[in-house]
XYZ file of C-alpha atoms in Angstrom:
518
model
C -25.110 22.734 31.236
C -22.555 20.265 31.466
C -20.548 22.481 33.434
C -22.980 22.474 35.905
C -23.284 18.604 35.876
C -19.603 17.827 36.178
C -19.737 20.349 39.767
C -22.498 18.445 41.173
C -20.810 14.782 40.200
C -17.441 16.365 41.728
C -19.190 17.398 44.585
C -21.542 13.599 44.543
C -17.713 12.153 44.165
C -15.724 13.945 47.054
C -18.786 13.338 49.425
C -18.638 9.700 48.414
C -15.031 9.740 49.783
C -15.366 11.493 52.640
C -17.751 9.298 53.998
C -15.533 5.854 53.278
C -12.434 7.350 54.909
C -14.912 8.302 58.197
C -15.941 4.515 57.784
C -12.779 3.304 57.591
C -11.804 5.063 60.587
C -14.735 3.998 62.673
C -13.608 0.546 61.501
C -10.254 0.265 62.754
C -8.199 -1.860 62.696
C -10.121 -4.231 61.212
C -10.643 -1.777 58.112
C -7.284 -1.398 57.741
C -6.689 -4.892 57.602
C -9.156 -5.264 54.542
C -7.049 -2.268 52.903
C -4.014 -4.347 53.244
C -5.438 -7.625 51.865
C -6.500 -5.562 49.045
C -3.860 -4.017 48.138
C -1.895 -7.231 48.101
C -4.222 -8.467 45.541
C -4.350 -6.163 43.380
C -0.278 -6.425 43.904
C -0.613 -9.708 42.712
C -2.651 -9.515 39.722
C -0.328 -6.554 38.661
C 2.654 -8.967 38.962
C 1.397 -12.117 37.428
C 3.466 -13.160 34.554
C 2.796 -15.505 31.403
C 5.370 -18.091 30.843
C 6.789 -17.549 27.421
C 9.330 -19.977 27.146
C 8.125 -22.237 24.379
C 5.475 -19.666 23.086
C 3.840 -16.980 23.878
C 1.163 -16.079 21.561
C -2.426 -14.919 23.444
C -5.748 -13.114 23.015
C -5.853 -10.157 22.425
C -7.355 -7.585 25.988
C -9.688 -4.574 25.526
C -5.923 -2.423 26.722
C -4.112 -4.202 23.556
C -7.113 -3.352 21.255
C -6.961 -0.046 22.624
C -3.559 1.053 22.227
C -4.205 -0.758 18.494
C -6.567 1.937 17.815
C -9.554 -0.660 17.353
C -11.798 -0.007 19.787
C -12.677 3.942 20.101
C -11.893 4.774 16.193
C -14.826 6.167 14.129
C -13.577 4.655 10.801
C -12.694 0.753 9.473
C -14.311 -2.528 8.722
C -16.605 -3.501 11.982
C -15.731 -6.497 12.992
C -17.669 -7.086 15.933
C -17.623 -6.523 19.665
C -16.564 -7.113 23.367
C -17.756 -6.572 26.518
C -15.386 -3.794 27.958
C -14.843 -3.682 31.831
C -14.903 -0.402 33.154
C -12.224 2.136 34.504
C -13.906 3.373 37.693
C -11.286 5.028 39.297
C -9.864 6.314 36.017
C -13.587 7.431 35.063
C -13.975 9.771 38.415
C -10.447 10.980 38.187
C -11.373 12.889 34.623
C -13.750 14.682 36.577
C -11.091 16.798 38.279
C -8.678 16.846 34.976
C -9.257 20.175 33.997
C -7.961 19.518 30.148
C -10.554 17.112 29.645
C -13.797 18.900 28.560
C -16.683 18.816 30.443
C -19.045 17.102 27.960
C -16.299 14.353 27.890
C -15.692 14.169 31.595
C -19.388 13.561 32.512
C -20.069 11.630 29.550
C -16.836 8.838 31.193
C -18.262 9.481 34.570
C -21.705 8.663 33.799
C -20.739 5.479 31.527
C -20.380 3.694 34.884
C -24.440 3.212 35.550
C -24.525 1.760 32.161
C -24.910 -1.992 32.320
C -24.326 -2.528 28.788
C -20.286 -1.846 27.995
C -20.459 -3.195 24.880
C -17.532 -2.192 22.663
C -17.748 -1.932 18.384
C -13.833 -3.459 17.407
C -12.611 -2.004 13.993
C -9.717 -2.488 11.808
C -9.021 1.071 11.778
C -5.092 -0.239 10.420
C -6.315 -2.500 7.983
C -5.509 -1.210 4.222
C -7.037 -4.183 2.314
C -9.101 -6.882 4.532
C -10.090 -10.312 3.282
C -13.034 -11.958 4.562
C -13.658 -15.855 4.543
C -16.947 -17.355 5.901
C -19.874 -19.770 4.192
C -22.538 -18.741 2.689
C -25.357 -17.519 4.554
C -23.593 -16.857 8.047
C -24.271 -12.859 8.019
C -21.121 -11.398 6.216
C -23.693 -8.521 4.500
C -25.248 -7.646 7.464
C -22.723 -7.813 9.852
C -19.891 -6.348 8.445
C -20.798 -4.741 4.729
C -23.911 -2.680 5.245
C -22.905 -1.570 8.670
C -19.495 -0.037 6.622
C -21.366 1.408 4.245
C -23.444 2.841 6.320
C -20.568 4.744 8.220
C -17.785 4.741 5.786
C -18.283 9.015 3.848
C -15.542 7.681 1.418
C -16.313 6.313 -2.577
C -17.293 3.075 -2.670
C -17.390 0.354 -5.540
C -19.860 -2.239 -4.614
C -20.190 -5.910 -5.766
C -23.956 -6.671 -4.904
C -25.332 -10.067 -7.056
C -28.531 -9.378 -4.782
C -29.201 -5.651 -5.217
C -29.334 -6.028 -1.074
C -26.617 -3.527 -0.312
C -28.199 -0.678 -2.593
C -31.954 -1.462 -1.255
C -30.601 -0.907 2.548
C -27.685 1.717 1.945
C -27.687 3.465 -1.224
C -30.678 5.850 -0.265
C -28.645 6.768 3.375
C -25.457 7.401 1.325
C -27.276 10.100 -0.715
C -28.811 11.598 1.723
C -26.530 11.406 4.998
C -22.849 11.267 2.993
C -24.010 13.451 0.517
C -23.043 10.665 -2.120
C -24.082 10.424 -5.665
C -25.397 7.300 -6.385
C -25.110 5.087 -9.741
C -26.718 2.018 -9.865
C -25.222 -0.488 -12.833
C -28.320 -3.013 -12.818
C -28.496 -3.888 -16.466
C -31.201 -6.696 -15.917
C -33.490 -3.688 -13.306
C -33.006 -6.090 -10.511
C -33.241 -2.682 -8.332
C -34.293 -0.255 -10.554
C -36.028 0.276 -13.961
C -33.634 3.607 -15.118
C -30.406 2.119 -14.462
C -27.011 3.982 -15.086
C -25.035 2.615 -17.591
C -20.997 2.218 -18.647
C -18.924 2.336 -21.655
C -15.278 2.023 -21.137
C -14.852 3.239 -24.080
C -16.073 6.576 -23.484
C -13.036 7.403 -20.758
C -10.685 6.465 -23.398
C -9.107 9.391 -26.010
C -8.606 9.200 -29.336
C -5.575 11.809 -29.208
C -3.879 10.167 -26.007
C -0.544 8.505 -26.806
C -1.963 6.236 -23.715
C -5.003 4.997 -25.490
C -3.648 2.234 -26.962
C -2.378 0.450 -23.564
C -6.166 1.670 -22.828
C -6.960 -0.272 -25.182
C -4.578 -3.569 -24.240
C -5.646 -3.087 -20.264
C -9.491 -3.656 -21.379
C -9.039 -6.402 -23.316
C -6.570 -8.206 -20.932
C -9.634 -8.176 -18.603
C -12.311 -9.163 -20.990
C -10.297 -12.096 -21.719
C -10.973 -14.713 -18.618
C -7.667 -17.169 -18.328
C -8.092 -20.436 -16.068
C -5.286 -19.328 -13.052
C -3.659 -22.609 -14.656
C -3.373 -22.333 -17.422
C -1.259 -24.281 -19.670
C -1.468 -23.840 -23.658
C -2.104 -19.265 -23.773
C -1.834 -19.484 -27.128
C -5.296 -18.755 -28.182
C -6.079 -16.777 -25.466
C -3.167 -14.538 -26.411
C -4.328 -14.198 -29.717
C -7.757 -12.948 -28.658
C -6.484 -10.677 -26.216
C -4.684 -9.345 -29.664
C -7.858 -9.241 -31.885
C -9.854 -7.814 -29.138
C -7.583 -5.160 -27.859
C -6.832 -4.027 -32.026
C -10.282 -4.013 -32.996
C -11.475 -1.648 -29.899
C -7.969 0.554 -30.712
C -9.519 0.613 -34.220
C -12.924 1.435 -32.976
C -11.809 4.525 -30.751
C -9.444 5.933 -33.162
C -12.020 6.242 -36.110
C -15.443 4.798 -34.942
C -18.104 7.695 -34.196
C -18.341 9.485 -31.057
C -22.151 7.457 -30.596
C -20.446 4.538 -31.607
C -17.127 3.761 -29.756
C -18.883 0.900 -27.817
C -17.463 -2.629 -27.418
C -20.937 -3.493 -28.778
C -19.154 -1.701 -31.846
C -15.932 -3.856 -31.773
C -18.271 -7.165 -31.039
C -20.041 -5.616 -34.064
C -16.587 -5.753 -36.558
C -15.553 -9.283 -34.713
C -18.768 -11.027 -36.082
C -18.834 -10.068 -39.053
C -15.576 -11.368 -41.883
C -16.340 -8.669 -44.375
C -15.277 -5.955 -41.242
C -12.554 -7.747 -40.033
C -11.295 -7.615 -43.722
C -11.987 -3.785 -43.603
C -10.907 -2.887 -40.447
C -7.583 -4.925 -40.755
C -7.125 -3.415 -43.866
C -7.697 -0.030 -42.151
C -5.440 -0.624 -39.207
C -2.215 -1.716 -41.863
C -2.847 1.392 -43.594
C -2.993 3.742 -40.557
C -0.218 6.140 -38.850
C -2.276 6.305 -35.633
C 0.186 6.623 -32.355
C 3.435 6.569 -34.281
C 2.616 3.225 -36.354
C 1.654 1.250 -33.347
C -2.328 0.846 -34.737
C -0.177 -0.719 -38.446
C 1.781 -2.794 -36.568
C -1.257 -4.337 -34.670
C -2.807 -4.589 -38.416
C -0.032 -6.400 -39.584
C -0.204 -9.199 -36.940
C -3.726 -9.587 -37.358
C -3.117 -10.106 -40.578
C -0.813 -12.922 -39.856
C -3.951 -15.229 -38.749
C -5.239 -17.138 -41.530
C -7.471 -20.436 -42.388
C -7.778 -22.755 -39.050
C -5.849 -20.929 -36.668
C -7.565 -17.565 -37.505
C -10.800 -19.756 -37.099
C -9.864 -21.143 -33.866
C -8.755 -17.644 -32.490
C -12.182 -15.684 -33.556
C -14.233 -18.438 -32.219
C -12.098 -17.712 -28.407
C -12.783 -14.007 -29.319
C -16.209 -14.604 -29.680
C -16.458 -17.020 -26.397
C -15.043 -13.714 -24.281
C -18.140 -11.777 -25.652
C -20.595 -13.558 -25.948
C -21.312 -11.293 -22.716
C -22.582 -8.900 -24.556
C -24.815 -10.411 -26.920
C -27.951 -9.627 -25.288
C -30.456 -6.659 -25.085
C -29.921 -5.787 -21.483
C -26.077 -5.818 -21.721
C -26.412 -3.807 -24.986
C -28.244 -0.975 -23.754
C -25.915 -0.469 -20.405
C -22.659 -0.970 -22.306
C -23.515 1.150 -25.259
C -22.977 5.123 -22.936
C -21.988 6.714 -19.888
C -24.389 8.017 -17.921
C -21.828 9.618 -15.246
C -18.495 10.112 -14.696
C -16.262 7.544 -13.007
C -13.655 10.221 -12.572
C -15.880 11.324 -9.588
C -14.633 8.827 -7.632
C -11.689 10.379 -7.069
C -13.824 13.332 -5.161
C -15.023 11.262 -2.300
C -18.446 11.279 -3.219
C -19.534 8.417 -5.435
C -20.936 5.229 -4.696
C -21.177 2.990 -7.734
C -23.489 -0.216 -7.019
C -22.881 -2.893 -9.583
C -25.778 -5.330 -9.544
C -26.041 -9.020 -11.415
C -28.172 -11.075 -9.762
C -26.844 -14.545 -9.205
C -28.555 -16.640 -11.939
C -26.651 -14.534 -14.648
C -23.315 -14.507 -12.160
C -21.250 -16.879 -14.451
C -22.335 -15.816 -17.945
C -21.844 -12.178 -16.982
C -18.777 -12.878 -15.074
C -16.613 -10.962 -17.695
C -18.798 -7.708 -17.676
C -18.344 -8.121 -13.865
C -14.639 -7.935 -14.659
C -14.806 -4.798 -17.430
C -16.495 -2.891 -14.631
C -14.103 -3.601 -11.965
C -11.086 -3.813 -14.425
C -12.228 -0.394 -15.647
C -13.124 1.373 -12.725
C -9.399 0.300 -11.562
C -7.790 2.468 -14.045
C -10.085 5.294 -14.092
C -8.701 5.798 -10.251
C -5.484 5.113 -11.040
C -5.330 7.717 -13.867
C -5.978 10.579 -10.980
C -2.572 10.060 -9.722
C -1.091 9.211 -6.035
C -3.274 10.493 -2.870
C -3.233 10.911 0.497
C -6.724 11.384 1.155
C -10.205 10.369 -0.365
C -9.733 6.592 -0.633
C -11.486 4.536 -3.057
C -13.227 1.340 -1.362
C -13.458 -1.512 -3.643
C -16.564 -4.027 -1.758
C -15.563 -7.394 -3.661
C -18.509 -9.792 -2.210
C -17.812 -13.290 -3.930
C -14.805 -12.577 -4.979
C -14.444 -15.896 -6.618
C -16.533 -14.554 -9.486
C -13.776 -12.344 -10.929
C -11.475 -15.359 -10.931
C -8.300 -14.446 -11.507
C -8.296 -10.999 -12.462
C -4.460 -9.721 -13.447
C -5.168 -5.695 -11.870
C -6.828 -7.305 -8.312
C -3.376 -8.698 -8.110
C -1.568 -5.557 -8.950
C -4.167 -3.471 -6.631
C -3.062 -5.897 -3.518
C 0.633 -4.743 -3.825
C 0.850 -1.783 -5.984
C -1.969 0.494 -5.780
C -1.872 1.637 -1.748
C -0.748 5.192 -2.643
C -3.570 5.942 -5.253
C -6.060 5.541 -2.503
C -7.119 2.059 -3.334
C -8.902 -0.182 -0.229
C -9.893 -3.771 -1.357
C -12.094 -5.913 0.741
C -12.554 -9.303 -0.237
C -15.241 -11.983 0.583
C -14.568 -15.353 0.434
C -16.245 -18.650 1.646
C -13.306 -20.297 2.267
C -9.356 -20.633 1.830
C -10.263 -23.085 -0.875
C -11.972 -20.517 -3.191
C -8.776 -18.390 -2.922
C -6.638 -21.030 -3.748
C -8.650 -21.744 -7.036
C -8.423 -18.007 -8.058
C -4.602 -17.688 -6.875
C -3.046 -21.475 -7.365
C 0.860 -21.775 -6.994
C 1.368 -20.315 -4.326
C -0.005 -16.755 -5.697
C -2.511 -16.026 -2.910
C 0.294 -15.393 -0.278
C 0.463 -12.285 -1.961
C -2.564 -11.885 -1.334
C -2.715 -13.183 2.282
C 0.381 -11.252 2.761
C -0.849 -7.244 2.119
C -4.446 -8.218 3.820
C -6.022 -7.851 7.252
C -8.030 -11.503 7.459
C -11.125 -12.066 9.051
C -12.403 -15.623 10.031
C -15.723 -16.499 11.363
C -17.623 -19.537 11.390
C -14.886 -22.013 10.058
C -16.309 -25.348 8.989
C -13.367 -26.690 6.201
C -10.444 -28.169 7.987
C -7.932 -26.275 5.679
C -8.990 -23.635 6.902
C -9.177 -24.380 10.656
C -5.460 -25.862 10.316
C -4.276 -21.971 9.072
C -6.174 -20.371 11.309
C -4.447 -22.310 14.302
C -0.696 -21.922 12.615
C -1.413 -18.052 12.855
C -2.892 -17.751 16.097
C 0.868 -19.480 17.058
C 1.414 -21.349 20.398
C 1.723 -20.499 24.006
C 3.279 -21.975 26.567
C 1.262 -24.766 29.412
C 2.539 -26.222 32.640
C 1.882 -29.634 32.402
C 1.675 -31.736 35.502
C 2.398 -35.524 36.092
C 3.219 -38.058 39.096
C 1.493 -41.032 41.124
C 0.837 -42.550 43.854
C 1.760 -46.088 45.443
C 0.679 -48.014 48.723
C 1.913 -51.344 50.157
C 1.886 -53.355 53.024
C 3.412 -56.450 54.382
C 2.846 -59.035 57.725
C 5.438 -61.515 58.712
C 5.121 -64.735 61.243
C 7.391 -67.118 62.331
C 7.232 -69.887 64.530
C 9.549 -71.386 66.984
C 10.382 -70.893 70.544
C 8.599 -67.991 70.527
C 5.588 -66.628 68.085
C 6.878 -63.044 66.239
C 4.844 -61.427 64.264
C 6.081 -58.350 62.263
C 4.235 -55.866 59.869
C 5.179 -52.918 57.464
C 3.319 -50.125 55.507
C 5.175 -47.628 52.833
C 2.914 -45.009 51.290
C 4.695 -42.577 48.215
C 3.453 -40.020 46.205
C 5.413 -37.723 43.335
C 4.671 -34.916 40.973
C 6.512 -33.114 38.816
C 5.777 -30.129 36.551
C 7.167 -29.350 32.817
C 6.142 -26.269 30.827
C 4.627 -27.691 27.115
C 3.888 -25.768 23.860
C 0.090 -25.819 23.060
C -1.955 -24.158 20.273
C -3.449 -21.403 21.320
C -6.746 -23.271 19.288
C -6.522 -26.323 17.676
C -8.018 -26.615 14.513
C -10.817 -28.898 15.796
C -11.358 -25.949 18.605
C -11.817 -23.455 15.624
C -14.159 -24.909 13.745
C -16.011 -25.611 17.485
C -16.731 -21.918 18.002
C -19.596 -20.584 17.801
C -20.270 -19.355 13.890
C -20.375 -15.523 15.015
C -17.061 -15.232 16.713
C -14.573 -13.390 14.580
């Protein structure tokens, strides 16, 4: 079939220039002249260079995004589109290259009738891509569902609406094969949601289980990315992190929960006991006594102080729903690591802040369970971080930025603006982050974040042109012997040209554009 169409178009092609040449040669020499004029423009545009001399930053073309891979890849973030101008000649020439296929050739050949060249622009480079733009300026729609819909890799999805599972999680099962676990502990999507315990991935017998142990707690424990006196915060990342050792090491397999260690921390009697058990314990080579022995280091006020912070990091947990998702598995994260999972984690936003520490468990958790599978080359692990702000400042999102490339970890972050990044990452931490992302601007309205967007974009160089203009006259008479009369007129005009260094957009030009223009 389409060998058959790409004779006929040959044949439509070489009649088509059959008939110009007789034209042109009925024509002369006037037709030759055209030729010439032609060619000298085309000359011309060919030749046309950019001054560069105080900077030479510019838009990217449709050839630039090309040879960046960005516009004809099948996989990365979408971030939008341009209107491509067409190849004719190049087009009708892959007709007659015999290494192109036919189904290609015809389908190039034929792409010329269509009106509509509009082109999808990916970051098919991009490794981890952060994403600022306000609230309610399309960042779901435009560019999350439409990856999720195309992306056939595991994905870990932040959704405080339950939007991205209502519009994608049914095509991922279906079309990607995917399966689907939906961690809605308050049914905002579902009424049989999955549910997580962290606790479950973690051995009693593994000499790692106690740093399993110290990883969970450091992200149960929410620090201000300031903070100044860690003191008590350090102390309930201690309680925490040797009760839940405690807890997997003797509790019973229904019961190794953190609703189990929140259990022992609420309760003096079981601290008593289970302090009393850890001191007395030879559990991985002494380390579970040794935590014993510093607990048991707390007494009176400060003790007092540092339960009530314990108790202020899970408090989280002290309610029905939470209970029943925390309390088992009901899959296994490790599937992840296949390709073929897409976990949906759903709090809707009027329990965003009080639940912003199971938000981190999951994430924190999740984290590890991928990078427990080892180094990979293939079967990357998308983490979809909409509001990012949420997780504050979350010690393994920092580590993930820099460290975990190799293990198949992909972050994307969502943002509103620079200013929530700053608050999450102050002193100067989120270069590190701006440094190992792709970022993505659109619809700018906060000045700091106009004024970086213009320093990246850079400068290119202007010619600048000046002069003026002056006119006078004059008329003389003199009387005497004899009437003179004399008159002058001097005209001048000058104009000179400099080259100047201008933004390529000012920051006042950024926040002009129109919101949809990435």
């Amino acid at each position: 079939m389409y060998r058959l169409s790409r004779w006929m178009l040959e044949l439509s092609v070489v009649c088509g220039v059959y008939s110009l040449s007789l034209m042109a040669l009925l024509g002369w020499p006037w037709s030759g002249v055209l030729m010439l004029g032609a060619g000298v423009i085309v000359a011309l545009k060919w030749n046309i260079r950019r001054l560069t001399t105080l900077g030479s930053a510019r838009f990217a073309d449709e050839r630039d995004l090309t040879n960046a891979g960005m516009i004809y890849s099948k996989t990365g973030l979408i971030l939008g589109h341009i209107q491509a101008s067409s190849n004719r000649i190049g087009a009708l020439c892959s007709l007659f290259r015999r290494r192109i296929k036919p189904k290609h050739a015809c389908e190039q050949a034929l792409e010329l009738l269509n009106r509509d060249r509009a082109r999808l622009v990916r970051a098919s480079g991009a490794i981890h891509t952060a994403v600022f733009a306000p609230s309610g300026l399309g960042k779901g729609v435009s560019l999350i569902i439409p990856f999720l819909r195309e992306c056939d890799e595991s994905c870990v999805v932040v959704d405080f609406k339950g939007e991205n599972a209502r519009l994608t999680a049914e095509h991922r099962r279906k079309i990607h094969g995917h399966q689907i676990v939906l961690l809605d502990p308050f049914r905002v999507v579902t009424q049989t949601p999955d549910c997580f315990n962290p606790l479950k991935d973690i051995q009693a017998d593994d000499p790692l289980a106690i740093d399993e142990c110290n990883d969970l707690a450091k992200a149960l424990v929410e620090r201000a990315p300031d903070e100044k006196e860690t003191h008590w915060n350090d102390s309930a990342e201690a309680w925490i992190s040797g009760e839940t050792a405690t807890v997997v090491r003797y509790g019973e397999p229904d019961s190794r929960s953190l609703q189990t260690v929140r259990d022992l921390l609420s309760s003096p009697e079981r601290i008593e006991m289970s302090i009393q058990v850890m001191r007395e314990s030879d559990a991985w080579d002494g380390m579970l006594a040794r935590k014993g022995g510093q607990l048991a280091h707390f007494v009176d006020r400060e003790k007092s102080s540092t339960l009530t912070t314990v108790s202020r990091h899970l408090r989280f947990l002290d309610t029905p729903a939470i209970a029943a998702s925390t309390r088992d598995s009901s899959f296994d994260p490790a599937l992840l690591l296949t390709g073929k999972m897409t976990v949906y984690l759903i709090l809707p936003p009027e329990h965003m802040r009080a639940q912003s520490s199971l938000l981190r468990m999951w994430i924190g958790s999740l984290l590890k369970v991928i990078i427990r599978g080892g180094l990979r080359t293939k079967n990357n692990i998308h983490f979809i971080l909409d509001e990012a702000a949420s997780l504050g400042h979350l010690e393994i999102i920092e580590d993930a930025v820099d460290k975990f490339r190799g293990y198949g970890v992909r972050l994307q972050f969502y943002y509103q603006s620079l200013g929530q990044l700053k608050k999450c990452f102050p002193n100067g931490q989120d270069q590190t982050l701006l440094s190992n992302t792709t970022q993505v601007f659109f619809g700018v309205t906060e000045m700091g974040t106009a004024e970086m967007v213009s320093s990246r974009l850079g400068e290119h160089t202007i010619i600048v042109e000046s002069g003026g203009t002056s006119d006078g006259g004059s008329w003389q008479r003199s009387m005497g012997a004899q009437l003179q009369e004399s008159a002058g007129h001097s005209y001048n005009t000058s104009s000179n040209w400099q080259q100047q260094a201008r933004k390529l957009l000012k920051p006042e030009e950024v926040i002009g554009l129109p919101p949809r223009v990435a």
